[in-house]
Amino acid sequence: MNTVDEILDFAIEREQQAADFYSSLADRAQSAWMKEMLLSFSQEEMRHKGKLKSVKLGDRLLKADQHVQDLKVSDYLVDIEPTADISLQDALIVAMKREKAAYRLYSDMARTIDDPELKQMFLGLAQEEAKHKLYFEVQYDDQIMRDN
Amino acid sequence: MSLKDLISPFYVWQRAFEKPYTQKRPIEDRPGAPRYRGFHMNSEDCIGCGTCESICQNRAIDMVPVEGLEQRPGDSGLRPRFDYGRCCWCALCVDICTTRSLHLSNHYAWVTEDPDAFHFTAGTDPMPWNENSLGYRRDDDYHLLVHDRIEMEMLGPDESVRGFDEVMKGYTEEQAVLEADRCVECGICVATCPAHMSVPDYIRSVRKRDYETGLRLLYETNPFSSTCGRICTHRCETVCVMGYQGDPIAIRFLKRAIVDRVPAERYREILGDDVSDNGRTVGVIGAGPGGMSAAYYLRRLGYGVTVYEAQARAGGMLRYGVPSYRLPDDQLDKDIDYIRSLGVEVRFNTLVGRDVTFQSLLDTHDAVFLAVGLNQPSALRINGEEHPRVLSGLKVLDDVANGLDPGIGRKVAVIGGGNVAMDAARVSRRMGAEVTVLYRRRIEDMPADPDEIHESQAEGCTLVAQAIPVEIKPAASEAQVTIVWGEAEMVADDKGGRPRPVLQEDRMHEETYDCVIAAIGQGGQIDFIPSDYREQIEFKWNKFVPGDYQQTGLAKLFVGGDIANSRADAISAIEDGHHAARGIHRFLGGSADA
């Protein structure tokens, strides 16, 4: 990936893959509300994809100057293998960990690259993923850890 | 006539150039005395309780809506409007004001060409004295209201941990009347109570020692009054106006004071529930407070009601989740037995999806009300959780309710800060264990009833706040388990939610226990609903999103209770059941006002 457009294409493809992941899981889900929940996750990823597309078209900027809180919830939860009977709790853990992996990927890329423009783009993408992770962590905190 | 007599009339002219003794109002101002009782002022602390209106002997005060001010929990949205054709400036309104928002300024004169200006709404109409710092204010040591709650006799912590006897002993009749006497009957609590119970009216019946009227008032909106008189989350008390300067009225315990004085045998006679059959039937899934509340109100409307209950006894979480020291079985039975006595059939040990299909309920009944609650404990989802010494809080409470030994050992860690966690902790204390409660947030963030938190501490449970469990490890003995937890720092939520705990990896702790009881939350289970039907129903997160009158997109299905509301307490489930009963009646052609 040598240009900003290539990086954005890569990131857009990743969002599409994430959306596909959740929608295929939704297809297999046994529980009605999990089906709906997973489809909403998929839609969320498609929104991210749309946002990146508008960045590529120059309609918006991707900034990396904002502090995004890391609640570290996914740090101490176990890895979950997604199954057809996945629960809301496990789906949220899967989502948090996927966003965290994406954040790490872009952060690592930003660290290893010298070109300032590309570095900035990776940092911007990393921040986006951090925001997505925070969204799922907050949902986990509110929906699952209600009594904790 | 002497010369003096002749000129004396002209002496008066010498006065014409002297300073007059009278005031040239309104040209010249003369301030009132510092403590003068002038026009009213009202601060932002006013919550529109209307106690000023009630006490005014001249009927000079009306509570009126104010533009831009909305009704909200704990605030009627009304404000006092004063009629100065009637006011005698006695200041009783100031003396009684529950929030101390009302004062009298020392302004006493007001000249205007507007004849309607004789009325004004203090604090909201722009008056020149609104910022006045003088005038009459109630002295700190002068009280017309009794601010201290009448304490209820309860077992001391040393005694309470020795067994499962009810901790709260209930008011004597004299105590109840004294406590009821403190109520100013403002009714602010009614809007906050999820069931909108007629609180001031039933408190008045306690004051009058008229328990039959009291019981009728309770059952208008709540057929679990004996239960709620003991374990209700008493949201009403959180907005009680008496709480602004003292203790809120013990509304929950006054409810109990009524039902404690009416024997179950007299319920039918007092409530006059002579039900007839209208030929239609409703199936209810779950015999918890939501399901049984719906069953009661539907039966009163003439419906044949069959309740399908998976457990061997009715009550749901009230039976299997609330320990008997808070809610004795016989008191729960008092409520449930009366409902069943009206002809409500409960099919015990009948799990929908296993023993009977959801489809058959739809086919059999004219409508179905579903209130299955949240009975699936959330897992910790941390490493090592599958250790056999990690127990579920719900399972521990269920075992205790069924007379089984949950096998907790002598040293217990409870994870969580809700009522299940507090109950599991207090039950463990009663079984002789040393108990530590680990909670991720601060104690003030705990969702458990504050009374439970306080009593658990009094009974010797150690509460460790801002403690995040991160791993479960085997201990040296197989009969024990080690938990690794880290300290948390709280960070503000930018979007206005509750503060969030963040693990501090450099401050970790390890401790070994005989068992760890996890009680971090619960989810629901509705897989028995066929997928074709589920697609017609709206869900958000793991809950139903009911429409008007608790109806779902599947027209015959109504839902309520913990699985369909965010409050997840008994009184909200009871209201859902009542609301759904009205909705079902309306759906089947009856009047929604029933």
PDB file of N, CA, C and O in Angstrom, chain B residues 278-302:
ATOM      1  N   ASN B 278     -66.444 -14.214  30.779  1.00  0.00           N
ATOM      2  CA  ASN B 278     -66.913 -13.607  29.531  1.00  0.00           C
ATOM      3  C   ASN B 278     -66.735 -14.547  28.336  1.00  0.00           C
ATOM      4  O   ASN B 278     -66.975 -14.156  27.198  1.00  0.00           O
ATOM      5  N   GLY B 279     -66.263 -15.755  28.606  1.00  0.00           N
ATOM      6  CA  GLY B 279     -66.179 -16.753  27.542  1.00  0.00           C
ATOM      7  C   GLY B 279     -64.870 -16.727  26.775  1.00  0.00           C
ATOM      8  O   GLY B 279     -64.671 -17.556  25.885  1.00  0.00           O
ATOM      9  N   ARG B 280     -63.980 -15.816  27.106  1.00  0.00           N
ATOM     10  CA  ARG B 280     -62.706 -15.747  26.392  1.00  0.00           C
ATOM     11  C   ARG B 280     -61.568 -16.126  27.343  1.00  0.00           C
ATOM     12  O   ARG B 280     -61.698 -15.984  28.558  1.00  0.00           O
ATOM     13  N   THR B 281     -60.485 -16.588  26.743  1.00  0.00           N
ATOM     14  CA  THR B 281     -59.383 -17.014  27.596  1.00  0.00           C
ATOM     15  C   THR B 281     -58.070 -16.348  27.170  1.00  0.00           C
ATOM     16  O   THR B 281     -57.878 -16.007  26.005  1.00  0.00           O
ATOM     17  N   VAL B 282     -57.202 -16.195  28.156  1.00  0.00           N
ATOM     18  CA  VAL B 282     -55.870 -15.632  27.915  1.00  0.00           C
ATOM     19  C   VAL B 282     -54.842 -16.574  28.528  1.00  0.00           C
ATOM     20  O   VAL B 282     -55.026 -17.045  29.665  1.00  0.00           O
ATOM     21  N   GLY B 283     -53.790 -16.851  27.783  1.00  0.00           N
ATOM     22  CA  GLY B 283     -52.671 -17.630  28.319  1.00  0.00           C
ATOM     23  C   GLY B 283     -51.587 -16.694  28.796  1.00  0.00           C
ATOM     24  O   GLY B 283     -51.292 -15.691  28.133  1.00  0.00           O
ATOM     25  N   VAL B 284     -51.042 -17.012  29.951  1.00  0.00           N
ATOM     26  CA  VAL B 284     -49.973 -16.186  30.508  1.00  0.00           C
ATOM     27  C   VAL B 284     -48.739 -17.057  30.671  1.00  0.00           C
ATOM     28  O   VAL B 284     -48.822 -18.149  31.261  1.00  0.00           O
ATOM     29  N   ILE B 285     -47.611 -16.605  30.146  1.00  0.00           N
ATOM     30  CA  ILE B 285     -46.370 -17.384  30.266  1.00  0.00           C
ATOM     31  C   ILE B 285     -45.533 -16.772  31.370  1.00  0.00           C
ATOM     32  O   ILE B 285     -45.024 -15.643  31.234  1.00  0.00           O
ATOM     33  N   GLY B 286     -45.417 -17.506  32.460  1.00  0.00           N
ATOM     34  CA  GLY B 286     -44.615 -17.034  33.592  1.00  0.00           C
ATOM     35  C   GLY B 286     -45.492 -16.581  34.737  1.00  0.00           C
ATOM     36  O   GLY B 286     -46.351 -15.714  34.574  1.00  0.00           O
ATOM     37  N   ALA B 287     -45.295 -17.176  35.923  1.00  0.00           N
ATOM     38  CA  ALA B 287     -46.098 -16.836  37.100  1.00  0.00           C
ATOM     39  C   ALA B 287     -45.330 -15.921  38.043  1.00  0.00           C
ATOM     40  O   ALA B 287     -45.467 -15.989  39.256  1.00  0.00           O
ATOM     41  N   GLY B 288     -44.523 -15.049  37.473  1.00  0.00           N
ATOM     42  CA  GLY B 288     -43.846 -14.023  38.279  1.00  0.00           C
ATOM     43  C   GLY B 288     -44.787 -12.856  38.523  1.00  0.00           C
ATOM     44  O   GLY B 288     -45.985 -12.943  38.228  1.00  0.00           O
ATOM     45  N   PRO B 289     -44.274 -11.763  39.041  1.00  0.00           N
ATOM     46  CA  PRO B 289     -45.158 -10.629  39.353  1.00  0.00           C
ATOM     47  C   PRO B 289     -45.871 -10.065  38.126  1.00  0.00           C
ATOM     48  O   PRO B 289     -47.033  -9.673  38.221  1.00  0.00           O
ATOM     49  N   GLY B 290     -45.201 -10.040  36.969  1.00  0.00           N
ATOM     50  CA  GLY B 290     -45.830  -9.520  35.761  1.00  0.00           C
ATOM     51  C   GLY B 290     -46.971 -10.407  35.306  1.00  0.00           C
ATOM     52  O   GLY B 290     -48.094  -9.952  35.053  1.00  0.00           O
ATOM     53  N   GLY B 291     -46.700 -11.709  35.225  1.00  0.00           N
ATOM     54  CA  GLY B 291     -47.700 -12.657  34.757  1.00  0.00           C
ATOM     55  C   GLY B 291     -48.891 -12.731  35.695  1.00  0.00           C
ATOM     56  O   GLY B 291     -50.046 -12.726  35.244  1.00  0.00           O
ATOM     57  N   MET B 292     -48.632 -12.786  37.001  1.00  0.00           N
ATOM     58  CA  MET B 292     -49.740 -12.919  37.942  1.00  0.00           C
ATOM     59  C   MET B 292     -50.536 -11.623  38.064  1.00  0.00           C
ATOM     60  O   MET B 292     -51.736 -11.645  38.346  1.00  0.00           O
ATOM     61  N   SER B 293     -49.870 -10.499  37.862  1.00  0.00           N
ATOM     62  CA  SER B 293     -50.593  -9.219  37.871  1.00  0.00           C
ATOM     63  C   SER B 293     -51.556  -9.176  36.683  1.00  0.00           C
ATOM     64  O   SER B 293     -52.736  -8.822  36.828  1.00  0.00           O
ATOM     65  N   ALA B 294     -51.053  -9.565  35.507  1.00  0.00           N
ATOM     66  CA  ALA B 294     -51.931  -9.613  34.329  1.00  0.00           C
ATOM     67  C   ALA B 294     -53.081 -10.581  34.590  1.00  0.00           C
ATOM     68  O   ALA B 294     -54.243 -10.288  34.269  1.00  0.00           O
ATOM     69  N   ALA B 295     -52.753 -11.734  35.181  1.00  0.00           N
ATOM     70  CA  ALA B 295     -53.775 -12.744  35.450  1.00  0.00           C
ATOM     71  C   ALA B 295     -54.874 -12.177  36.345  1.00  0.00           C
ATOM     72  O   ALA B 295     -56.071 -12.382  36.106  1.00  0.00           O
ATOM     73  N   TYR B 296     -54.481 -11.432  37.367  1.00  0.00           N
ATOM     74  CA  TYR B 296     -55.461 -10.854  38.304  1.00  0.00           C
ATOM     75  C   TYR B 296     -56.409  -9.890  37.585  1.00  0.00           C
ATOM     76  O   TYR B 296     -57.640 -10.015  37.697  1.00  0.00           O
ATOM     77  N   TYR B 297     -55.822  -8.941  36.860  1.00  0.00           N
ATOM     78  CA  TYR B 297     -56.684  -7.924  36.245  1.00  0.00           C
ATOM     79  C   TYR B 297     -57.505  -8.502  35.094  1.00  0.00           C
ATOM     80  O   TYR B 297     -58.631  -8.059  34.850  1.00  0.00           O
ATOM     81  N   LEU B 298     -56.958  -9.503  34.399  1.00  0.00           N
ATOM     82  CA  LEU B 298     -57.733 -10.151  33.336  1.00  0.00           C
ATOM     83  C   LEU B 298     -58.896 -10.945  33.933  1.00  0.00           C
ATOM     84  O   LEU B 298     -60.009 -10.933  33.404  1.00  0.00           O
ATOM     85  N   ARG B 299     -58.618 -11.608  35.025  1.00  0.00           N
ATOM     86  CA  ARG B 299     -59.670 -12.405  35.665  1.00  0.00           C
ATOM     87  C   ARG B 299     -60.798 -11.505  36.152  1.00  0.00           C
ATOM     88  O   ARG B 299     -61.969 -11.840  36.039  1.00  0.00           O
ATOM     89  N   ARG B 300     -60.402 -10.351  36.677  1.00  0.00           N
ATOM     90  CA  ARG B 300     -61.432  -9.407  37.139  1.00  0.00           C
ATOM     91  C   ARG B 300     -62.308  -8.926  35.976  1.00  0.00           C
ATOM     92  O   ARG B 300     -63.448  -8.515  36.174  1.00  0.00           O
ATOM     93  N   LEU B 301     -61.733  -8.941  34.780  1.00  0.00           N
ATOM     94  CA  LEU B 301     -62.489  -8.531  33.591  1.00  0.00           C
ATOM     95  C   LEU B 301     -63.280  -9.688  32.996  1.00  0.00           C
ATOM     96  O   LEU B 301     -63.916  -9.536  31.959  1.00  0.00           O
ATOM     97  N   GLY B 302     -63.182 -10.834  33.628  1.00  0.00           N
ATOM     98  CA  GLY B 302     -64.004 -11.958  33.201  1.00  0.00           C
ATOM     99  C   GLY B 302     -63.321 -12.967  32.307  1.00  0.00           C
ATOM    100  O   GLY B 302     -63.960 -13.905  31.812  1.00  0.00           O
TER     101      GLY B 302
END
